[in-house]
């Protein structure tokens, strides 16, 4: 039986006739696509749980799977224990509305370290990408007909023409920067990513190279200040600023917001710096490829195996885990892909941890502004600024990140301010993506999956009120109203929706506070201080217990770096035991 998510709030169809029509269409499409009526077996599913392994990984997020693959590849007998019924953590594909496969949490790939593709032979294990060009579309709400829009892509001349609509001067700035990658249009333009940001090595002992002075301002400044130095047109600045506040309870005017932008442009796909792509089959297909690599080396991977406790021996070192059903597994290494809070405040016996460490973990900033909405639609949105042709075929902008309520920086700041008052933004910042435009396998013919990454929504509403069904639906309606203003007819095209507020993200994915990165990517919680100062090198106060997820350096995003680094550190210790 397929699980029905408690957060899923299917929206009534626009009318009985439409419902009947779509029902027939979806039923046929399901059969035509051969969609499974039950859960797919995952790689390594046939393995039998053993009482003893060399290493146990708690959680099958992409980082846990990466860690397992590297460990097993090095000859360390490894088991991965995932509490959910699917692999991938926040990098997952779920068919939450029949016939529609959603990248339910993360939805775009760029940051995965190239070394990991290579080492784990992810292409051989089935990973396929759909790169996007153009990649960003910002339609305007304005009285003129048609309204203007800003389309950014890899074609330099065309992108300059687009920018020149709003500022000829900004188009020239781009030209002087070389302007051949999305990365080059950003404020980090003259700045190569700082090597220790990209995080394939653990942070301690790093040399601060020549690039540091150049990078320092981008890392520490409010992104608004950096962007103001480069550009003058508001739509361009606001579009670029979205990557600086994504997932952060921060305004473009918040110091340190520059870092988050840098984090989002330091990826590289198929040799193209800063490029982002959809994963064929959704983000879960990436996790699946990593799991295949791990299983091919011999790792055992299990779902629906929640870990209840880390076992600590008389010598004070980790010696295995206990599952929720009481089963105990012995292992010399325990790596936790769960958040630092869950790992150290819930799974680890508290008497094994220094009280100061426990306090620091308890005080981590996990505020998050994100509500993710996944919508199934019966047709492509048609934007006023670039209407869809009658034949319904996608236009280039449909493959982009569509930025809504993004006309100027003041809108972004106001959306943030609302959340500070305990209110979901009146005009939320919306990043709308339609991966099925490039990957039709995700939805029945003619239909699409729409990913809506929205902010700002507080974890708790004004007056300490929790989110209830009514608040959740009201917020989703507000987001849909906003989309309707840019793309009339959108609301009527919606077949179903899945709304994940910060508490839902916490409950479904185990993300503390709903924070998409396991903890804020603020300057005080990065590098040498992630998750806390003195324990930034993946080890913990309990020998043999390691953190291998995004709560560790270099943080969130589908990067795999934390998993790979942690495996390296654990392996060193294993060899010395
Ligand atoms: C809505 C949203 C959108 C995002 N968009 C993007 C994007 O487009 N691109 C991008 O690069 N990043 C994006 N991110 C961030 C990125 O997805 C995460 O930072 C990353 O996937 C985290 O990976 P991880 O392996 O470190 O942890 P997780 O994916 O959180 O995995 C941890 C795993 O541990 C399991 N677990 C926890 N406790 C236990 C236990 N006791 N026993 C067993 N298992 C346990 C969990 O179920 C989970 O599977 C997004 C995140 C969210 C939430």
Tab-separated table of N, CA, C and O in Angstrom, residues 456-532:
chain	number	residue	atom	x	y	z
A	456	UNK	N	8.042	34.008	3.244
A	456	UNK	CA	8.523	33.577	4.545
A	456	UNK	C	7.336	33.115	5.402
A	456	UNK	O	6.334	33.847	5.495
A	457	UNK	N	7.499	31.972	6.041
A	457	UNK	CA	6.468	31.500	6.956
A	457	UNK	C	7.148	31.149	8.279
A	457	UNK	O	8.100	30.358	8.286
A	458	UNK	N	6.687	31.725	9.378
A	458	UNK	CA	7.312	31.394	10.665
A	458	UNK	C	6.921	29.994	11.126
A	458	UNK	O	5.907	29.460	10.671
A	459	UNK	N	7.701	29.428	12.029
A	459	UNK	CA	7.403	28.090	12.572
A	459	UNK	C	6.155	28.148	13.443
A	459	UNK	O	5.303	27.267	13.397
A	460	UNK	N	6.086	29.233	14.246
A	460	UNK	CA	4.932	29.433	15.126
A	460	UNK	C	4.283	30.751	14.730
A	460	UNK	O	4.972	31.742	14.491
A	461	UNK	N	2.968	30.767	14.708
A	461	UNK	CA	2.264	31.982	14.278
A	461	UNK	C	2.135	32.963	15.445
A	461	UNK	O	2.392	32.608	16.609
A	462	UNK	N	1.741	34.193	15.120
A	462	UNK	CA	1.643	35.253	16.142
A	462	UNK	C	0.851	34.742	17.343
A	462	UNK	O	-0.128	34.008	17.188
A	463	UNK	N	1.308	35.142	18.530
A	463	UNK	CA	0.625	34.746	19.759
A	463	UNK	C	0.915	33.298	20.137
A	463	UNK	O	0.229	32.724	20.977
A	464	UNK	N	1.928	32.702	19.491
A	464	UNK	CA	2.318	31.328	19.834
A	464	UNK	C	1.390	30.280	19.240
A	464	UNK	O	1.466	29.105	19.592
A	465	UNK	N	0.514	30.688	18.321
A	465	UNK	CA	-0.427	29.726	17.730
A	465	UNK	C	0.303	28.750	16.810
A	465	UNK	O	1.152	29.156	16.012
A	466	UNK	N	-0.036	27.468	16.911
A	466	UNK	CA	0.555	26.520	15.958
A	466	UNK	C	-0.179	26.572	14.622
A	466	UNK	O	-1.294	27.086	14.550
A	467	UNK	N	0.448	26.063	13.589
A	467	UNK	CA	-0.212	25.938	12.286
A	467	UNK	C	-1.292	24.868	12.396
A	467	UNK	O	-1.017	23.771	12.903
A	468	UNK	N	-2.493	25.166	11.958
A	468	UNK	CA	-3.550	24.156	11.870
A	468	UNK	C	-3.915	23.997	10.409
A	468	UNK	O	-3.366	24.685	9.537
A	469	UNK	N	-4.882	23.126	10.168
A	469	UNK	CA	-5.307	22.858	8.790
A	469	UNK	C	-5.753	24.154	8.113
A	469	UNK	O	-5.401	24.443	6.969
A	470	UNK	N	-6.525	24.949	8.890
A	470	UNK	CA	-7.084	26.179	8.311
A	470	UNK	C	-5.974	27.156	7.904
A	470	UNK	O	-5.999	27.724	6.805
A	471	UNK	N	-4.979	27.325	8.786
A	471	UNK	CA	-3.882	28.258	8.494
A	471	UNK	C	-3.068	27.766	7.291
A	471	UNK	O	-2.661	28.543	6.432
A	472	UNK	N	-2.850	26.450	7.268
A	472	UNK	CA	-2.054	25.882	6.184
A	472	UNK	C	-2.753	26.102	4.829
A	472	UNK	O	-2.151	26.554	3.854
A	473	UNK	N	-4.053	25.824	4.834
A	473	UNK	CA	-4.805	25.973	3.581
A	473	UNK	C	-4.903	27.443	3.175
A	473	UNK	O	-4.830	27.778	1.989
A	474	UNK	N	-5.090	28.311	4.185
A	474	UNK	CA	-5.207	29.745	3.880
A	474	UNK	C	-3.909	30.252	3.257
A	474	UNK	O	-3.921	31.042	2.298
A	475	UNK	N	-2.788	29.783	3.786
A	475	UNK	CA	-1.508	30.223	3.220
A	475	UNK	C	-1.344	29.707	1.785
A	475	UNK	O	-0.963	30.459	0.881
A	476	UNK	N	-1.678	28.427	1.580
A	476	UNK	CA	-1.551	27.870	0.225
A	476	UNK	C	-2.472	28.629	-0.733
A	476	UNK	O	-2.081	28.923	-1.876
A	477	UNK	N	-3.672	28.981	-0.266
A	477	UNK	CA	-4.590	29.756	-1.122
A	477	UNK	C	-3.965	31.102	-1.485
A	477	UNK	O	-4.086	31.574	-2.619
A	478	UNK	N	-3.280	31.694	-0.512
A	478	UNK	CA	-2.632	32.996	-0.773
A	478	UNK	C	-1.542	32.857	-1.841
A	478	UNK	O	-1.423	33.677	-2.742
A	479	UNK	N	-0.766	31.796	-1.717
A	479	UNK	CA	0.284	31.551	-2.718
A	479	UNK	C	-0.362	31.360	-4.096
A	479	UNK	O	0.082	31.941	-5.094
A	480	UNK	N	-1.434	30.603	-4.129
A	480	UNK	CA	-2.107	30.347	-5.420
A	480	UNK	C	-2.704	31.640	-5.977
A	480	UNK	O	-2.702	31.856	-7.194
A	481	UNK	N	-3.237	32.489	-5.076
A	481	UNK	CA	-3.771	33.786	-5.545
A	481	UNK	C	-2.655	34.602	-6.198
A	481	UNK	O	-2.864	35.267	-7.222
A	482	UNK	N	-1.484	34.575	-5.575
A	482	UNK	CA	-0.345	35.322	-6.142
A	482	UNK	C	-0.005	34.772	-7.537
A	482	UNK	O	0.196	35.539	-8.481
A	483	UNK	N	0.052	33.455	-7.652
A	483	UNK	CA	0.398	32.868	-8.957
A	483	UNK	C	-0.667	33.242	-9.988
A	483	UNK	O	-0.358	33.590	-11.137
A	484	UNK	N	-1.915	33.212	-9.540
A	484	UNK	CA	-3.043	33.541	-10.436
A	484	UNK	C	-2.876	34.957	-11.018
A	484	UNK	O	-3.212	35.194	-12.181
A	485	UNK	N	-2.334	35.868	-10.225
A	485	UNK	CA	-2.157	37.239	-10.706
A	485	UNK	C	-1.164	37.295	-11.870
A	485	UNK	O	-1.303	38.113	-12.779
A	486	UNK	N	-0.163	36.426	-11.837
A	486	UNK	CA	0.832	36.394	-12.924
A	486	UNK	C	0.403	35.468	-14.055
A	486	UNK	O	0.812	35.650	-15.200
A	487	UNK	N	-0.355	34.432	-13.686
A	487	UNK	CA	-0.727	33.400	-14.671
A	487	UNK	C	-2.200	33.051	-14.480
A	487	UNK	O	-2.528	32.035	-13.849
A	488	UNK	N	-3.106	33.892	-15.002
A	488	UNK	CA	-4.537	33.633	-14.802
A	488	UNK	C	-4.908	32.237	-15.302
A	488	UNK	O	-4.410	31.785	-16.336
A	489	UNK	N	-5.734	31.560	-14.521
A	489	UNK	CA	-6.146	30.198	-14.894
A	489	UNK	C	-5.381	29.143	-14.115
A	489	UNK	O	-5.728	27.963	-14.141
A	490	UNK	N	-4.343	29.567	-13.411
A	490	UNK	CA	-3.536	28.582	-12.672
A	490	UNK	C	-4.396	27.815	-11.656
A	490	UNK	O	-4.347	26.596	-11.581
A	491	UNK	N	-5.198	28.579	-10.899
A	491	UNK	CA	-5.944	27.936	-9.804
A	491	UNK	C	-6.874	26.848	-10.334
A	491	UNK	O	-7.002	25.782	-9.739
A	492	UNK	N	-7.504	27.139	-11.458
A	492	UNK	CA	-8.455	26.168	-12.018
A	492	UNK	C	-7.739	24.924	-12.554
A	492	UNK	O	-8.372	23.890	-12.757
A	493	UNK	N	-6.427	25.040	-12.773
A	493	UNK	CA	-5.701	23.897	-13.349
A	493	UNK	C	-5.203	22.928	-12.274
A	493	UNK	O	-4.686	21.871	-12.589
A	494	UNK	N	-5.367	23.305	-10.995
A	494	UNK	CA	-4.771	22.496	-9.925
A	494	UNK	C	-5.637	21.271	-9.621
A	494	UNK	O	-6.827	21.385	-9.360
A	495	UNK	N	-4.997	20.122	-9.639
A	495	UNK	CA	-5.690	18.855	-9.399
A	495	UNK	C	-5.517	18.404	-7.946
A	495	UNK	O	-6.356	17.722	-7.375
A	496	UNK	N	-4.402	18.755	-7.346
A	496	UNK	CA	-4.146	18.366	-5.967
A	496	UNK	C	-2.929	19.106	-5.455
A	496	UNK	O	-2.137	19.637	-6.251
A	497	UNK	N	-2.795	19.159	-4.116
A	497	UNK	CA	-1.629	19.858	-3.572
A	497	UNK	C	-1.199	19.247	-2.247
A	497	UNK	O	-2.001	18.653	-1.525
A	498	UNK	N	0.061	19.461	-1.947
A	498	UNK	CA	0.704	18.923	-0.744
A	498	UNK	C	1.422	20.122	-0.121
A	498	UNK	O	2.287	20.712	-0.762
A	499	UNK	N	0.984	20.506	1.067
A	499	UNK	CA	1.499	21.742	1.664
A	499	UNK	C	2.360	21.399	2.878
A	499	UNK	O	1.876	20.767	3.813
A	500	UNK	N	3.609	21.823	2.851
A	500	UNK	CA	4.546	21.486	3.929
A	500	UNK	C	5.066	22.759	4.590
A	500	UNK	O	6.001	23.398	4.093
A	501	UNK	N	4.433	23.139	5.697
A	501	UNK	CA	4.885	24.310	6.464
A	501	UNK	C	6.137	23.908	7.257
A	501	UNK	O	6.474	22.710	7.297
A	502	UNK	N	6.794	24.839	7.933
A	502	UNK	CA	7.986	24.429	8.703
A	502	UNK	C	7.717	23.260	9.669
A	502	UNK	O	8.494	22.298	9.679
A	503	UNK	N	6.603	23.267	10.433
A	503	UNK	CA	6.384	22.089	11.305
A	503	UNK	C	6.154	20.799	10.516
A	503	UNK	O	6.518	19.716	10.978
A	504	UNK	N	5.558	20.906	9.314
A	504	UNK	CA	5.374	19.696	8.487
A	504	UNK	C	6.725	19.173	8.008
A	504	UNK	O	6.964	17.960	7.987
A	505	UNK	N	7.610	20.095	7.592
A	505	UNK	CA	8.945	19.665	7.134
A	505	UNK	C	9.695	18.983	8.278
A	505	UNK	O	10.429	18.016	8.069
A	506	UNK	N	9.468	19.487	9.484
A	506	UNK	CA	10.111	18.876	10.657
A	506	UNK	C	9.565	17.464	10.880
A	506	UNK	O	10.322	16.509	11.084
A	507	UNK	N	8.238	17.341	10.822
A	507	UNK	CA	7.595	16.053	11.111
A	507	UNK	C	7.897	15.018	10.024
A	507	UNK	O	8.246	13.873	10.331
A	508	UNK	N	7.756	15.407	8.762
A	508	UNK	CA	7.903	14.428	7.673
A	508	UNK	C	9.379	14.062	7.460
A	508	UNK	O	9.729	12.892	7.336
A	509	UNK	N	10.245	15.086	7.424
A	509	UNK	CA	11.640	14.824	7.037
A	509	UNK	C	12.617	14.839	8.214
A	509	UNK	O	13.805	14.595	8.022
A	510	UNK	N	12.133	15.196	9.402
A	510	UNK	CA	13.023	15.252	10.557
A	510	UNK	C	13.942	16.457	10.537
A	510	UNK	O	15.029	16.434	11.116
A	511	UNK	N	13.521	17.530	9.848
A	511	UNK	CA	14.347	18.739	9.783
A	511	UNK	C	14.001	19.634	10.967
A	511	UNK	O	12.863	20.102	11.076
A	512	UNK	N	14.950	19.866	11.876
A	512	UNK	CA	14.599	20.632	13.076
A	512	UNK	C	14.122	22.037	12.719
A	512	UNK	O	14.758	22.732	11.918
A	513	UNK	N	12.985	22.415	13.280
A	513	UNK	CA	12.424	23.734	12.996
A	513	UNK	C	11.971	23.864	11.545
A	513	UNK	O	11.610	24.944	11.105
A	514	UNK	N	12.042	22.760	10.795
A	514	UNK	CA	11.724	22.813	9.364
A	514	UNK	C	12.892	23.362	8.571
A	514	UNK	O	12.773	23.593	7.367
A	515	UNK	N	14.043	23.549	9.236
A	515	UNK	CA	15.181	24.166	8.551
A	515	UNK	C	15.730	23.231	7.469
A	515	UNK	O	16.140	22.106	7.759
A	516	UNK	N	15.734	23.731	6.234
A	516	UNK	CA	16.063	22.869	5.097
A	516	UNK	C	17.534	22.449	5.106
A	516	UNK	O	17.924	21.554	4.386
A	517	UNK	N	18.346	23.122	5.937
A	517	UNK	CA	19.782	22.805	5.994
A	517	UNK	C	20.183	22.098	7.299
A	517	UNK	O	21.346	22.037	7.637
A	518	UNK	N	19.232	21.611	8.082
A	518	UNK	CA	19.464	21.033	9.422
A	518	UNK	C	19.858	22.094	10.436
A	518	UNK	O	20.120	21.758	11.588
A	519	UNK	N	19.983	23.321	10.044
A	519	UNK	CA	20.401	24.407	10.932
A	519	UNK	C	20.805	25.572	10.060
A	519	UNK	O	21.279	25.360	8.928
A	520	UNK	N	20.586	26.780	10.564
A	520	UNK	CA	20.834	27.970	9.751
A	520	UNK	C	22.258	27.973	9.209
A	520	UNK	O	23.194	27.515	9.870
A	521	UNK	N	22.387	28.521	7.986
A	521	UNK	CA	23.712	28.669	7.364
A	521	UNK	C	24.196	30.095	7.640
A	521	UNK	O	24.654	30.791	6.736
A	522	UNK	N	24.059	30.499	8.889
A	522	UNK	CA	24.528	31.829	9.260
A	522	UNK	C	26.015	31.735	9.592
A	522	UNK	O	26.521	30.650	9.907
A	523	UNK	N	26.703	32.875	9.515
A	523	UNK	CA	28.169	32.833	9.626
A	523	UNK	C	28.634	32.190	10.927
A	523	UNK	O	29.689	31.570	10.975
A	524	UNK	N	27.838	32.337	11.987
A	524	UNK	CA	28.241	31.769	13.279
A	524	UNK	C	28.028	30.258	13.329
A	524	UNK	O	28.439	29.612	14.292
A	525	UNK	N	27.395	29.688	12.306
A	525	UNK	CA	27.134	28.246	12.316
A	525	UNK	C	27.741	27.579	11.077
A	525	UNK	O	27.184	26.641	10.521
A	526	UNK	N	28.887	28.113	10.644
A	526	UNK	CA	29.544	27.544	9.468
A	526	UNK	C	30.980	27.150	9.804
A	526	UNK	O	31.509	27.527	10.854
A	527	UNK	N	31.587	26.439	8.859
A	527	UNK	CA	33.007	26.081	8.932
A	527	UNK	C	33.392	25.499	10.290
A	527	UNK	O	32.884	24.497	10.699
A	528	UNK	N	34.269	26.225	10.995
A	528	UNK	CA	34.844	25.732	12.250
A	528	UNK	C	33.795	25.645	13.348
A	528	UNK	O	34.055	25.132	14.414
A	529	UNK	N	32.606	26.184	13.106
A	529	UNK	CA	31.577	26.233	14.142
A	529	UNK	C	30.350	25.413	13.762
A	529	UNK	O	29.282	25.612	14.314
A	530	UNK	N	30.481	24.506	12.786
A	530	UNK	CA	29.313	23.703	12.394
A	530	UNK	C	29.534	22.252	12.774
A	530	UNK	O	30.523	21.678	12.331
A	531	UNK	N	28.726	21.612	13.583
A	531	UNK	CA	27.539	22.199	14.206
A	531	UNK	C	27.854	23.134	15.367
A	531	UNK	O	27.110	24.072	15.608
A	532	UNK	N	28.942	22.849	16.098
A	532	UNK	CA	29.327	23.751	17.189
A	532	UNK	C	30.851	23.860	17.189
A	532	UNK	O	31.543	22.956	16.694
